[in-house]
Tab-separated table of C-alpha atoms in Angstrom:
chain	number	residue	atom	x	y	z
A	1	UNK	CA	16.007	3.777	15.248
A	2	UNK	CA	13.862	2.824	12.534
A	3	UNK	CA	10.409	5.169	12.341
A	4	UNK	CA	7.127	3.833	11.181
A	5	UNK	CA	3.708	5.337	10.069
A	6	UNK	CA	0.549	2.772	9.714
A	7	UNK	CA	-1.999	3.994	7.428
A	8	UNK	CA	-5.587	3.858	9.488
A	9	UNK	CA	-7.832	5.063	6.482
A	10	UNK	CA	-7.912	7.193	4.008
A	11	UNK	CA	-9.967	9.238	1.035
A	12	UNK	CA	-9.705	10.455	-2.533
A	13	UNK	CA	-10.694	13.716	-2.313
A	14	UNK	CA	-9.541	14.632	-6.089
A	15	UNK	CA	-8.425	12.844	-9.412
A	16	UNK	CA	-7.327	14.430	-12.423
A	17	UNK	CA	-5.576	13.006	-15.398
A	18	UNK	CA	-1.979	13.435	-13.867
A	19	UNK	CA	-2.592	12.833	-10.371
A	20	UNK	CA	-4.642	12.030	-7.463
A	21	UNK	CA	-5.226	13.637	-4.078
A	22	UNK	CA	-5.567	11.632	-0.800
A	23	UNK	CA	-6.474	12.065	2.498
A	24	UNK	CA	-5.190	9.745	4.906
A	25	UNK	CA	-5.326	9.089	8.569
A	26	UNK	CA	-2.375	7.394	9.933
A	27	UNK	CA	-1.433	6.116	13.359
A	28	UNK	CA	2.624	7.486	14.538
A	29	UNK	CA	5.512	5.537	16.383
A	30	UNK	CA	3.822	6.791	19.934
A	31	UNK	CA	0.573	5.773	18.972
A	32	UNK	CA	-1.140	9.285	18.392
A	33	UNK	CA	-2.923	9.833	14.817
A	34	UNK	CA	-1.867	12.208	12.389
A	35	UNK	CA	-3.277	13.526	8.770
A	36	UNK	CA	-1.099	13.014	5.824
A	37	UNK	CA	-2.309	14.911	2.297
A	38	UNK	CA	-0.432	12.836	-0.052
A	39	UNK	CA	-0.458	13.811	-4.081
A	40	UNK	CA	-0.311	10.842	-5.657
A	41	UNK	CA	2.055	10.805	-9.294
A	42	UNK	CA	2.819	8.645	-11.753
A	43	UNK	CA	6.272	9.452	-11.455
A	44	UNK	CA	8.341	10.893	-14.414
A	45	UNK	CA	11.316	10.483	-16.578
A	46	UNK	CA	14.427	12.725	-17.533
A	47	UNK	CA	17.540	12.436	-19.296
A	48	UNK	CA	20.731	14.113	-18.958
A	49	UNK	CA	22.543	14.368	-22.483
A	50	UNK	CA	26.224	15.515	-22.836
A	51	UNK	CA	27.483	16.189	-26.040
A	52	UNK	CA	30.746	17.351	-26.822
A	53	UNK	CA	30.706	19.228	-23.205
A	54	UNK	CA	27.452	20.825	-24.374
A	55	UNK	CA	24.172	19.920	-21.788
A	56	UNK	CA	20.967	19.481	-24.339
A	57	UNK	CA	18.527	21.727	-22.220
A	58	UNK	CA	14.798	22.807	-23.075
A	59	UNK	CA	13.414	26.285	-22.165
A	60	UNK	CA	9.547	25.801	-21.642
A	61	UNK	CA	6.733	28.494	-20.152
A	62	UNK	CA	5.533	26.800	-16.849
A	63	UNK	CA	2.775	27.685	-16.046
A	64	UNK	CA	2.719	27.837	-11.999
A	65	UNK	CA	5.720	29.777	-12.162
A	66	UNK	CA	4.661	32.545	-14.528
A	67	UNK	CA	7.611	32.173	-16.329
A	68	UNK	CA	10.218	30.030	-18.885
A	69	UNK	CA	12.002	27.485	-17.337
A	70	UNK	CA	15.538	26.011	-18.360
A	71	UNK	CA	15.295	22.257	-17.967
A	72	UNK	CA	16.596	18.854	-19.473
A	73	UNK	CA	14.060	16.498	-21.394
A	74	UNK	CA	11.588	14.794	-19.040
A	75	UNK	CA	8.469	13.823	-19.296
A	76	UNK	CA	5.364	11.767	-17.039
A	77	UNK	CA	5.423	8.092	-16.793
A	78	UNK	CA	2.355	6.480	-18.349
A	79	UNK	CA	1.118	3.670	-15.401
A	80	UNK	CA	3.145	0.551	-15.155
A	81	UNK	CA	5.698	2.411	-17.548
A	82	UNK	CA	8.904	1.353	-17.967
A	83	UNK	CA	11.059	4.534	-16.777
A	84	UNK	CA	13.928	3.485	-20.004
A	85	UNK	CA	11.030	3.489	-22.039
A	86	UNK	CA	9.321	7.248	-21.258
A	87	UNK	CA	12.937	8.513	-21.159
A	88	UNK	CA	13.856	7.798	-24.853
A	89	UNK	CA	10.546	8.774	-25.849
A	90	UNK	CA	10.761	12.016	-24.078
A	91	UNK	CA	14.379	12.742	-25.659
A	92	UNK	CA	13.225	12.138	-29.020
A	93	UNK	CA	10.061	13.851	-28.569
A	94	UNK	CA	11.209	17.166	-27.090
A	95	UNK	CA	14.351	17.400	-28.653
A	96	UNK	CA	15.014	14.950	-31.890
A	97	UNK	CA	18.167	13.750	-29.827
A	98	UNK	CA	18.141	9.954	-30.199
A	99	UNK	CA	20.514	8.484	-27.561
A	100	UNK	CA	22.341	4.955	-28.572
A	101	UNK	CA	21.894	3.894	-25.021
A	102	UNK	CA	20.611	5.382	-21.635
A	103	UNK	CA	22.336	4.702	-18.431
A	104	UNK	CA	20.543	5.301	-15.031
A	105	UNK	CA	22.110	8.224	-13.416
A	106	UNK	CA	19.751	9.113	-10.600
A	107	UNK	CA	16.729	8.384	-8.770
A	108	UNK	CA	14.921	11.657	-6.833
A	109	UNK	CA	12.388	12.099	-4.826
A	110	UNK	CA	11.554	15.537	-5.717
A	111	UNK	CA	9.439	16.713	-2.864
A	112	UNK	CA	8.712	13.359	-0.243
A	113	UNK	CA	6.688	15.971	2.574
A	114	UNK	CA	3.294	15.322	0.218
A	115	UNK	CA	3.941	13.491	-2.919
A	116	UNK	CA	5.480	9.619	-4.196
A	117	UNK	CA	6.649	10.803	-7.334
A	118	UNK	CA	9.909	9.367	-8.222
A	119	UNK	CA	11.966	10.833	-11.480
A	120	UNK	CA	14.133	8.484	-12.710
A	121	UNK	CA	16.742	10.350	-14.731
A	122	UNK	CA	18.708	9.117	-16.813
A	123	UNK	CA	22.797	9.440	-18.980
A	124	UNK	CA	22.196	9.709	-22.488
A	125	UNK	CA	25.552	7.905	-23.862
A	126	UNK	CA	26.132	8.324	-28.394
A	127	UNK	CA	23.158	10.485	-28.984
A	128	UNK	CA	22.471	12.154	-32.192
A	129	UNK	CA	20.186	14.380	-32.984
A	130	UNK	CA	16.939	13.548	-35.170
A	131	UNK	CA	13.404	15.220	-35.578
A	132	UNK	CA	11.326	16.621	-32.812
A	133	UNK	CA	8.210	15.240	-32.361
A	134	UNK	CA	6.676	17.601	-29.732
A	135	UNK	CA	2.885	16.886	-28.307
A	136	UNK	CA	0.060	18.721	-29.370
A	137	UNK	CA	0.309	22.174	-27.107
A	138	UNK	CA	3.903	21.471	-26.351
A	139	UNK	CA	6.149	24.743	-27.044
A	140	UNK	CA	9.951	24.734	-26.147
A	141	UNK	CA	12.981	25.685	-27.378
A	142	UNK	CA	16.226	23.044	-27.682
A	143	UNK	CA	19.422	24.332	-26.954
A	144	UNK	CA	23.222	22.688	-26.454
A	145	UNK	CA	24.880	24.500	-23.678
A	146	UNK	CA	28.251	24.176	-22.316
A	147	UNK	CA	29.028	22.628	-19.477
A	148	UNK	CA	30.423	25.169	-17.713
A	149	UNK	CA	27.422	27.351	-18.283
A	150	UNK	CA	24.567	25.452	-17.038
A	151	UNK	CA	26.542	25.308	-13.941
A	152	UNK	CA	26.972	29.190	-13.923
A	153	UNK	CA	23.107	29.284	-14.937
A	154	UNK	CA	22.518	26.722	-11.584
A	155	UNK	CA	25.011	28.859	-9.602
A	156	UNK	CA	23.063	32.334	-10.364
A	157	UNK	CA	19.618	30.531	-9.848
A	158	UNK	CA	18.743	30.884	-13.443
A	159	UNK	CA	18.250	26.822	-13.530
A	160	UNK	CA	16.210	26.209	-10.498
A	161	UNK	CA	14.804	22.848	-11.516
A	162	UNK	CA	15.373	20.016	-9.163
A	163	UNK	CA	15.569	17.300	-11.557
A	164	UNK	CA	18.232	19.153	-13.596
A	165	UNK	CA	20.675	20.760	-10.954
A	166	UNK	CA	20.841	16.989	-9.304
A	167	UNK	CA	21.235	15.417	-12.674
A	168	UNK	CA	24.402	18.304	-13.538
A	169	UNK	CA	25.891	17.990	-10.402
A	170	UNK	CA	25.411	13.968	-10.267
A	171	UNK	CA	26.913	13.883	-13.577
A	172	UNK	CA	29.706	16.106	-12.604
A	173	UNK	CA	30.713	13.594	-9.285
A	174	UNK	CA	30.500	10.558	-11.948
A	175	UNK	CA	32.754	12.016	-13.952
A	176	UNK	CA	34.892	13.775	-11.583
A	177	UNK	CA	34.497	17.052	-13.098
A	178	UNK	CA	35.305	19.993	-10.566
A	179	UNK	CA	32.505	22.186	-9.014
């Protein structure tokens, strides 16, 4: 059975420069009405990058969490960006890893209850590293992990992020490396 939702109306109630908050009002499969708050995003860019069994992670403060998180390199999409595009810039940026090609690895919804961001994330295939480049008010530390650790560090809730556990353990299935 397929299930359907038919937007009746809507409002902006908020927009900031990374997203936008709607209101809508939208009409279900049995005909009743329902509200959906929907945060609207950009959507964002990641990439995964193996080297040598090592996973090229970046520890940054975040703020809503009160604390440093382990990640991999992402970064927001600009509008109409090319995912490909923010994902080598991100890379570079964050880390000085230049990759000689990215390969799409994933697509993730992160959390599809309020928001339509999509992360694209992509396989970072021949990287090398380079010069960092970070933003103005960007602090994180770089660091090549191996393997086997970051999955320990997932495994021990130490790496909570969504975007990296999927990308690890997505990598892991392509590559048929055991769990």
């Amino acid at each position: 059975m397929a299930f359907f939702e038919k937007k009746l109306g809507g409002k902006t109630v908020f927009q900031g420069k990374i997203l936008k908050i709607d209101v809508d009002e939208v009409q279900l499969d049995d005909g009743s009405r329902s509200v959906r708050e929907c945060v609207r995003h950009s959507g964002g860019a990641a990439v995964l990058c193996v080297t040598d069994n090592r996973v090229l992670l970046v520890k940054q403060f975040r703020y809503l969490y009160g604390k440093e998180i382990w990640e991999i390199p992402a970064g927001k999409l600009e509008k109409g960006e090319d995912p490909i595009i923010a994902a080598t810039r991100e890379l570079e940026e964050e880390t000085g890893y230049i990759a000689e090609r990215l390969v799409p690895l994933l697509k993730l919804y992160p959390t599809p209850g309020y928001t339509d961001e999509v992360i694209h994330i992509f396989e970072a295939e021949n990287s090398r590293s380079g010069r960092q480049k970070l933003d103005e008010g960007e602090f994180l530390d770089v660091e090549l992990t191996a393997l086997e650790d970051v999955l320990k560090m997932i495994e021990s809730g130490e790496i909570c992020d969504a975007k990296t556990v999927a990308a690890v353990y997505k990598y892991c299935l392509k590559h048929r490396i055991k769990i």
